[in-house]
Amino acid sequence: MTARNAIHRRTLLQTGTLVLLLGAQQIARGASVFAVRIWPAEDYTRVTIESDAVLQAKHQFVSEPPRLAVDIEGIDLLPSLRELVGKLKSDDPNIAGIRVAQNAPNVVRLVIDLKKPIKPQVFSLQPVAAYQHRLVFDLYPATPPDPVDQLISQRMKELEEASERAARLLGLEAEKVTRPAQQQVDPLGELIAGRDRPKADPAPGKPAAKPSTKDDDTAVAGAKPKDEPLTSPPPAGKGKTERLIVIALDPGHGGEDPGAIGPGGTHEKKVVLQIALKLRDRINDTRVNGNPMRAFMTRDKDFFVPLQVRVQKAQSVQADLFISLHADAFLTPKPQGASVFALSTRGASSAAARWMADKENAADLVGGLNTKAADAHVRRALLDMSTTAQINDSLKLGTAMLGHVKKIGKLHKPNVEQANFAVLRAPDIPSVLVETAFISNPDEEKRLNDPKYQDDLAEALLRGIVAYFAKNPPLARNRQI
């Protein structure tokens, strides 16, 4: 061996030794934590710890008092972990407090004090999109909220607030809206009855609003005062049973999944929730063919909802329509305009529609789905959930919506497009996905943040819904909830 080769070999050995030493130091110091996040909601609260390496965790649920103890291995008590305590809000429906401490070398103990019994899910997520490794704690209430009860509670709260406002105007004591404990009624029937209680007399000097006397098509297209609810006349005849029309509104993304992000930093999940809330209020103030409408939100706050759960929520309240709201994005800022999509099981209507469906169907990966806990049977069933009737009705709904959306802004495509969106696969509910605008376009990003455009869009979507029901009355329910 020449002297030159010997020197080269010695240099390689020294370099390899240095690499091993650096690797050992990396292991010894543990993983680095980049961010900690808490997403509170009535459905469940999610706690996320994002790090540069996989974190191993062992957890134990203690029932009295309810708390979740988690030992996180391969990590030291870093300042970023202590931030979890400060991120907790007092109105979190599930978490009462958080404690962190160094339980052993390279082991941090996290104790989550709970307000009620929960069914915890603890799992890890691989790096995806802008995220690195995530350790996730999903804290589901042991007794999950019932969607129908949520509809009723929301309406009763609104009635109480309206009663209190009227009482303050008239200088009277507000009458509480209550229900006798022994009274057994159908929940949807109760909701209708509550909705149609006589309204308080108008304030002195203010005349009562006159009911609309126009038919549905005229009411949709005709001018009306901005604060007058969009309604159609009640059906003729006395003693007719009213049919509550339930519209499921699905603001896309949420929580860990921000959706598309505009050039100005606007998150899709935020603007579509704002639009959905405005549409919800309009739906709740509207009647079609004399029947009241009621909006049901798959999420009303900033939290993540898996795609299949969105569909299941709509089915649980026997929704008559399912409307998923999104804000489109593309690789360049040039595309613009709103779009409406319906389901297709035979291929997309365009390459762009196929690309859009693939992007939206990846939401579960970004939002963070616990695949081990997901019901494989349900996942397989959702893939087959489609009927010709559902798709045809969805196309009619989408066409009615486009007819009114085009009056307030540009359309990306003049006709309803189709693709295999996972969130549109309920076989018994006409379902559409509305791309409100291209958030990747700077001008449209500004419009999406403009309250006036949000109001105009919500109004246009409502008019599309009413126009659809004017020609396609909802069928009688085959069972009571």
PDB file of N, CA, C and O in Angstrom, residues 421-469:
ATOM      1  N   PHE A 421     -65.302  13.114  -6.529  1.00  0.00           N
ATOM      2  CA  PHE A 421     -65.010  13.710  -5.225  1.00  0.00           C
ATOM      3  C   PHE A 421     -65.524  12.786  -4.119  1.00  0.00           C
ATOM      4  O   PHE A 421     -66.700  12.409  -4.113  1.00  0.00           O
ATOM      5  N   ALA A 422     -64.673  12.462  -3.158  1.00  0.00           N
ATOM      6  CA  ALA A 422     -65.066  11.561  -2.074  1.00  0.00           C
ATOM      7  C   ALA A 422     -66.202  12.137  -1.247  1.00  0.00           C
ATOM      8  O   ALA A 422     -67.060  11.407  -0.748  1.00  0.00           O
ATOM      9  N   VAL A 423     -66.239  13.455  -1.113  1.00  0.00           N
ATOM     10  CA  VAL A 423     -67.215  14.080  -0.230  1.00  0.00           C
ATOM     11  C   VAL A 423     -68.604  14.158  -0.858  1.00  0.00           C
ATOM     12  O   VAL A 423     -69.576  14.526  -0.190  1.00  0.00           O
ATOM     13  N   LEU A 424     -68.734  13.770  -2.107  1.00  0.00           N
ATOM     14  CA  LEU A 424     -70.028  13.834  -2.809  1.00  0.00           C
ATOM     15  C   LEU A 424     -70.663  12.462  -2.983  1.00  0.00           C
ATOM     16  O   LEU A 424     -71.588  12.305  -3.768  1.00  0.00           O
ATOM     17  N   ARG A 425     -70.214  11.460  -2.224  1.00  0.00           N
ATOM     18  CA  ARG A 425     -70.605  10.085  -2.511  1.00  0.00           C
ATOM     19  C   ARG A 425     -71.798   9.568  -1.717  1.00  0.00           C
ATOM     20  O   ARG A 425     -72.027   8.359  -1.667  1.00  0.00           O
ATOM     21  N   ALA A 426     -72.563  10.420  -1.084  1.00  0.00           N
ATOM     22  CA  ALA A 426     -73.772   9.942  -0.412  1.00  0.00           C
ATOM     23  C   ALA A 426     -74.808   9.558  -1.463  1.00  0.00           C
ATOM     24  O   ALA A 426     -75.175  10.389  -2.298  1.00  0.00           O
ATOM     25  N   PRO A 427     -75.309   8.323  -1.453  1.00  0.00           N
ATOM     26  CA  PRO A 427     -76.191   7.884  -2.536  1.00  0.00           C
ATOM     27  C   PRO A 427     -77.573   8.490  -2.470  1.00  0.00           C
ATOM     28  O   PRO A 427     -78.285   8.513  -3.472  1.00  0.00           O
ATOM     29  N   ASP A 428     -77.977   8.989  -1.299  1.00  0.00           N
ATOM     30  CA  ASP A 428     -79.349   9.440  -1.104  1.00  0.00           C
ATOM     31  C   ASP A 428     -79.474  10.948  -0.959  1.00  0.00           C
ATOM     32  O   ASP A 428     -80.541  11.456  -0.625  1.00  0.00           O
ATOM     33  N   ILE A 429     -78.393  11.701  -1.193  1.00  0.00           N
ATOM     34  CA  ILE A 429     -78.428  13.149  -1.013  1.00  0.00           C
ATOM     35  C   ILE A 429     -77.836  13.830  -2.235  1.00  0.00           C
ATOM     36  O   ILE A 429     -76.650  13.623  -2.545  1.00  0.00           O
ATOM     37  N   PRO A 430     -78.594  14.647  -2.966  1.00  0.00           N
ATOM     38  CA  PRO A 430     -77.998  15.441  -4.039  1.00  0.00           C
ATOM     39  C   PRO A 430     -76.870  16.296  -3.463  1.00  0.00           C
ATOM     40  O   PRO A 430     -77.069  17.025  -2.484  1.00  0.00           O
ATOM     41  N   SER A 431     -75.691  16.208  -4.059  1.00  0.00           N
ATOM     42  CA  SER A 431     -74.498  16.819  -3.475  1.00  0.00           C
ATOM     43  C   SER A 431     -73.694  17.560  -4.535  1.00  0.00           C
ATOM     44  O   SER A 431     -73.483  17.052  -5.636  1.00  0.00           O
ATOM     45  N   VAL A 432     -73.240  18.755  -4.173  1.00  0.00           N
ATOM     46  CA  VAL A 432     -72.385  19.534  -5.072  1.00  0.00           C
ATOM     47  C   VAL A 432     -71.219  20.106  -4.278  1.00  0.00           C
ATOM     48  O   VAL A 432     -71.300  20.304  -3.061  1.00  0.00           O
ATOM     49  N   LEU A 433     -70.146  20.354  -4.994  1.00  0.00           N
ATOM     50  CA  LEU A 433     -68.982  21.025  -4.426  1.00  0.00           C
ATOM     51  C   LEU A 433     -68.812  22.344  -5.161  1.00  0.00           C
ATOM     52  O   LEU A 433     -68.699  22.367  -6.387  1.00  0.00           O
ATOM     53  N   VAL A 434     -68.845  23.448  -4.404  1.00  0.00           N
ATOM     54  CA  VAL A 434     -68.764  24.791  -4.978  1.00  0.00           C
ATOM     55  C   VAL A 434     -67.360  25.341  -4.752  1.00  0.00           C
ATOM     56  O   VAL A 434     -66.917  25.471  -3.605  1.00  0.00           O
ATOM     57  N   GLU A 435     -66.662  25.632  -5.834  1.00  0.00           N
ATOM     58  CA  GLU A 435     -65.392  26.357  -5.749  1.00  0.00           C
ATOM     59  C   GLU A 435     -65.730  27.830  -5.897  1.00  0.00           C
ATOM     60  O   GLU A 435     -66.063  28.304  -6.973  1.00  0.00           O
ATOM     61  N   THR A 436     -65.678  28.557  -4.789  1.00  0.00           N
ATOM     62  CA  THR A 436     -66.203  29.925  -4.733  1.00  0.00           C
ATOM     63  C   THR A 436     -65.400  30.902  -5.583  1.00  0.00           C
ATOM     64  O   THR A 436     -65.943  31.895  -6.072  1.00  0.00           O
ATOM     65  N   ALA A 437     -64.106  30.663  -5.742  1.00  0.00           N
ATOM     66  CA  ALA A 437     -63.224  31.513  -6.543  1.00  0.00           C
ATOM     67  C   ALA A 437     -61.838  30.888  -6.505  1.00  0.00           C
ATOM     68  O   ALA A 437     -61.603  29.931  -5.765  1.00  0.00           O
ATOM     69  N   PHE A 438     -60.920  31.434  -7.300  1.00  0.00           N
ATOM     70  CA  PHE A 438     -59.531  30.960  -7.276  1.00  0.00           C
ATOM     71  C   PHE A 438     -58.754  31.769  -6.241  1.00  0.00           C
ATOM     72  O   PHE A 438     -58.391  32.922  -6.489  1.00  0.00           O
ATOM     73  N   ILE A 439     -58.485  31.165  -5.105  1.00  0.00           N
ATOM     74  CA  ILE A 439     -57.744  31.857  -4.060  1.00  0.00           C
ATOM     75  C   ILE A 439     -56.293  32.093  -4.483  1.00  0.00           C
ATOM     76  O   ILE A 439     -55.599  32.939  -3.918  1.00  0.00           O
ATOM     77  N   SER A 440     -55.826  31.359  -5.492  1.00  0.00           N
ATOM     78  CA  SER A 440     -54.468  31.541  -6.001  1.00  0.00           C
ATOM     79  C   SER A 440     -54.360  32.768  -6.908  1.00  0.00           C
ATOM     80  O   SER A 440     -53.254  33.177  -7.265  1.00  0.00           O
ATOM     81  N   ASN A 441     -55.494  33.355  -7.287  1.00  0.00           N
ATOM     82  CA  ASN A 441     -55.521  34.584  -8.074  1.00  0.00           C
ATOM     83  C   ASN A 441     -55.566  35.774  -7.103  1.00  0.00           C
ATOM     84  O   ASN A 441     -56.482  35.864  -6.280  1.00  0.00           O
ATOM     85  N   PRO A 442     -54.601  36.696  -7.149  1.00  0.00           N
ATOM     86  CA  PRO A 442     -54.556  37.795  -6.165  1.00  0.00           C
ATOM     87  C   PRO A 442     -55.837  38.613  -6.099  1.00  0.00           C
ATOM     88  O   PRO A 442     -56.279  38.983  -5.009  1.00  0.00           O
ATOM     89  N   ASP A 443     -56.437  38.893  -7.260  1.00  0.00           N
ATOM     90  CA  ASP A 443     -57.673  39.691  -7.257  1.00  0.00           C
ATOM     91  C   ASP A 443     -58.819  38.916  -6.606  1.00  0.00           C
ATOM     92  O   ASP A 443     -59.606  39.484  -5.831  1.00  0.00           O
ATOM     93  N   GLU A 444     -58.913  37.623  -6.917  1.00  0.00           N
ATOM     94  CA  GLU A 444     -60.003  36.841  -6.332  1.00  0.00           C
ATOM     95  C   GLU A 444     -59.756  36.553  -4.852  1.00  0.00           C
ATOM     96  O   GLU A 444     -60.705  36.390  -4.086  1.00  0.00           O
ATOM     97  N   GLU A 445     -58.494  36.489  -4.442  1.00  0.00           N
ATOM     98  CA  GLU A 445     -58.203  36.348  -3.017  1.00  0.00           C
ATOM     99  C   GLU A 445     -58.753  37.551  -2.243  1.00  0.00           C
ATOM    100  O   GLU A 445     -59.334  37.409  -1.161  1.00  0.00           O
ATOM    101  N   LYS A 446     -58.596  38.739  -2.822  1.00  0.00           N
ATOM    102  CA  LYS A 446     -59.143  39.941  -2.183  1.00  0.00           C
ATOM    103  C   LYS A 446     -60.669  39.877  -2.113  1.00  0.00           C
ATOM    104  O   LYS A 446     -61.265  40.277  -1.107  1.00  0.00           O
ATOM    105  N   ARG A 447     -61.283  39.387  -3.176  1.00  0.00           N
ATOM    106  CA  ARG A 447     -62.748  39.290  -3.184  1.00  0.00           C
ATOM    107  C   ARG A 447     -63.231  38.309  -2.115  1.00  0.00           C
ATOM    108  O   ARG A 447     -64.238  38.553  -1.443  1.00  0.00           O
ATOM    109  N   LEU A 448     -62.513  37.200  -1.968  1.00  0.00           N
ATOM    110  CA  LEU A 448     -62.917  36.212  -0.974  1.00  0.00           C
ATOM    111  C   LEU A 448     -62.858  36.774   0.440  1.00  0.00           C
ATOM    112  O   LEU A 448     -63.595  36.332   1.322  1.00  0.00           O
ATOM    113  N   ASN A 449     -61.982  37.738   0.666  1.00  0.00           N
ATOM    114  CA  ASN A 449     -61.879  38.374   1.988  1.00  0.00           C
ATOM    115  C   ASN A 449     -62.823  39.561   2.149  1.00  0.00           C
ATOM    116  O   ASN A 449     -62.915  40.125   3.238  1.00  0.00           O
ATOM    117  N   ASP A 450     -63.520  39.918   1.083  1.00  0.00           N
ATOM    118  CA  ASP A 450     -64.421  41.072   1.111  1.00  0.00           C
ATOM    119  C   ASP A 450     -65.790  40.645   1.652  1.00  0.00           C
ATOM    120  O   ASP A 450     -66.460  39.805   1.046  1.00  0.00           O
ATOM    121  N   PRO A 451     -66.236  41.191   2.792  1.00  0.00           N
ATOM    122  CA  PRO A 451     -67.538  40.800   3.354  1.00  0.00           C
ATOM    123  C   PRO A 451     -68.692  40.978   2.371  1.00  0.00           C
ATOM    124  O   PRO A 451     -69.637  40.191   2.377  1.00  0.00           O
ATOM    125  N   LYS A 452     -68.617  42.001   1.525  1.00  0.00           N
ATOM    126  CA  LYS A 452     -69.708  42.217   0.571  1.00  0.00           C
ATOM    127  C   LYS A 452     -69.765  41.079  -0.450  1.00  0.00           C
ATOM    128  O   LYS A 452     -70.851  40.582  -0.776  1.00  0.00           O
ATOM    129  N   TYR A 453     -68.615  40.663  -0.952  1.00  0.00           N
ATOM    130  CA  TYR A 453     -68.623  39.554  -1.899  1.00  0.00           C
ATOM    131  C   TYR A 453     -69.109  38.275  -1.221  1.00  0.00           C
ATOM    132  O   TYR A 453     -69.861  37.496  -1.811  1.00  0.00           O
ATOM    133  N   GLN A 454     -68.707  38.070   0.016  1.00  0.00           N
ATOM    134  CA  GLN A 454     -69.180  36.906   0.753  1.00  0.00           C
ATOM    135  C   GLN A 454     -70.694  36.934   0.897  1.00  0.00           C
ATOM    136  O   GLN A 454     -71.369  35.918   0.719  1.00  0.00           O
ATOM    137  N   ASP A 455     -71.250  38.125   1.195  1.00  0.00           N
ATOM    138  CA  ASP A 455     -72.707  38.265   1.297  1.00  0.00           C
ATOM    139  C   ASP A 455     -73.377  37.986  -0.048  1.00  0.00           C
ATOM    140  O   ASP A 455     -74.384  37.265  -0.118  1.00  0.00           O
ATOM    141  N   ASP A 456     -72.839  38.567  -1.108  1.00  0.00           N
ATOM    142  CA  ASP A 456     -73.427  38.385  -2.432  1.00  0.00           C
ATOM    143  C   ASP A 456     -73.383  36.913  -2.852  1.00  0.00           C
ATOM    144  O   ASP A 456     -74.342  36.389  -3.432  1.00  0.00           O
ATOM    145  N   LEU A 457     -72.273  36.258  -2.562  1.00  0.00           N
ATOM    146  CA  LEU A 457     -72.145  34.856  -2.941  1.00  0.00           C
ATOM    147  C   LEU A 457     -73.111  33.984  -2.148  1.00  0.00           C
ATOM    148  O   LEU A 457     -73.773  33.095  -2.708  1.00  0.00           O
ATOM    149  N   ALA A 458     -73.215  34.246  -0.845  1.00  0.00           N
ATOM    150  CA  ALA A 458     -74.150  33.480  -0.022  1.00  0.00           C
ATOM    151  C   ALA A 458     -75.580  33.670  -0.519  1.00  0.00           C
ATOM    152  O   ALA A 458     -76.368  32.716  -0.579  1.00  0.00           O
ATOM    153  N   GLU A 459     -75.926  34.900  -0.913  1.00  0.00           N
ATOM    154  CA  GLU A 459     -77.266  35.184  -1.432  1.00  0.00           C
ATOM    155  C   GLU A 459     -77.502  34.451  -2.751  1.00  0.00           C
ATOM    156  O   GLU A 459     -78.580  33.894  -2.986  1.00  0.00           O
ATOM    157  N   ALA A 460     -76.495  34.443  -3.624  1.00  0.00           N
ATOM    158  CA  ALA A 460     -76.635  33.762  -4.909  1.00  0.00           C
ATOM    159  C   ALA A 460     -76.808  32.256  -4.720  1.00  0.00           C
ATOM    160  O   ALA A 460     -77.633  31.621  -5.382  1.00  0.00           O
ATOM    161  N   LEU A 461     -76.052  31.683  -3.810  1.00  0.00           N
ATOM    162  CA  LEU A 461     -76.176  30.247  -3.549  1.00  0.00           C
ATOM    163  C   LEU A 461     -77.553  29.923  -2.968  1.00  0.00           C
ATOM    164  O   LEU A 461     -78.166  28.907  -3.318  1.00  0.00           O
ATOM    165  N   LEU A 462     -78.042  30.774  -2.074  1.00  0.00           N
ATOM    166  CA  LEU A 462     -79.378  30.572  -1.519  1.00  0.00           C
ATOM    167  C   LEU A 462     -80.433  30.599  -2.624  1.00  0.00           C
ATOM    168  O   LEU A 462     -81.335  29.748  -2.667  1.00  0.00           O
ATOM    169  N   ARG A 463     -80.343  31.568  -3.524  1.00  0.00           N
ATOM    170  CA  ARG A 463     -81.316  31.667  -4.607  1.00  0.00           C
ATOM    171  C   ARG A 463     -81.253  30.440  -5.517  1.00  0.00           C
ATOM    172  O   ARG A 463     -82.270  29.979  -6.037  1.00  0.00           O
ATOM    173  N   GLY A 464     -80.064  29.902  -5.697  1.00  0.00           N
ATOM    174  CA  GLY A 464     -79.942  28.671  -6.464  1.00  0.00           C
ATOM    175  C   GLY A 464     -80.627  27.504  -5.771  1.00  0.00           C
ATOM    176  O   GLY A 464     -81.286  26.680  -6.421  1.00  0.00           O
ATOM    177  N   ILE A 465     -80.506  27.433  -4.454  1.00  0.00           N
ATOM    178  CA  ILE A 465     -81.166  26.375  -3.684  1.00  0.00           C
ATOM    179  C   ILE A 465     -82.681  26.476  -3.803  1.00  0.00           C
ATOM    180  O   ILE A 465     -83.382  25.491  -4.042  1.00  0.00           O
ATOM    181  N   VAL A 466     -83.200  27.699  -3.634  1.00  0.00           N
ATOM    182  CA  VAL A 466     -84.642  27.912  -3.718  1.00  0.00           C
ATOM    183  C   VAL A 466     -85.147  27.598  -5.129  1.00  0.00           C
ATOM    184  O   VAL A 466     -86.202  26.972  -5.305  1.00  0.00           O
ATOM    185  N   ALA A 467     -84.394  28.021  -6.141  1.00  0.00           N
ATOM    186  CA  ALA A 467     -84.799  27.735  -7.529  1.00  0.00           C
ATOM    187  C   ALA A 467     -84.830  26.231  -7.785  1.00  0.00           C
ATOM    188  O   ALA A 467     -85.709  25.732  -8.491  1.00  0.00           O
ATOM    189  N   TYR A 468     -83.894  25.505  -7.200  1.00  0.00           N
ATOM    190  CA  TYR A 468     -83.873  24.047  -7.371  1.00  0.00           C
ATOM    191  C   TYR A 468     -85.114  23.414  -6.750  1.00  0.00           C
ATOM    192  O   TYR A 468     -85.791  22.591  -7.380  1.00  0.00           O
ATOM    193  N   PHE A 469     -85.449  23.810  -5.527  1.00  0.00           N
ATOM    194  CA  PHE A 469     -86.605  23.222  -4.854  1.00  0.00           C
ATOM    195  C   PHE A 469     -87.919  23.653  -5.487  1.00  0.00           C
ATOM    196  O   PHE A 469     -88.933  22.956  -5.377  1.00  0.00           O
TER     197      PHE A 469
END
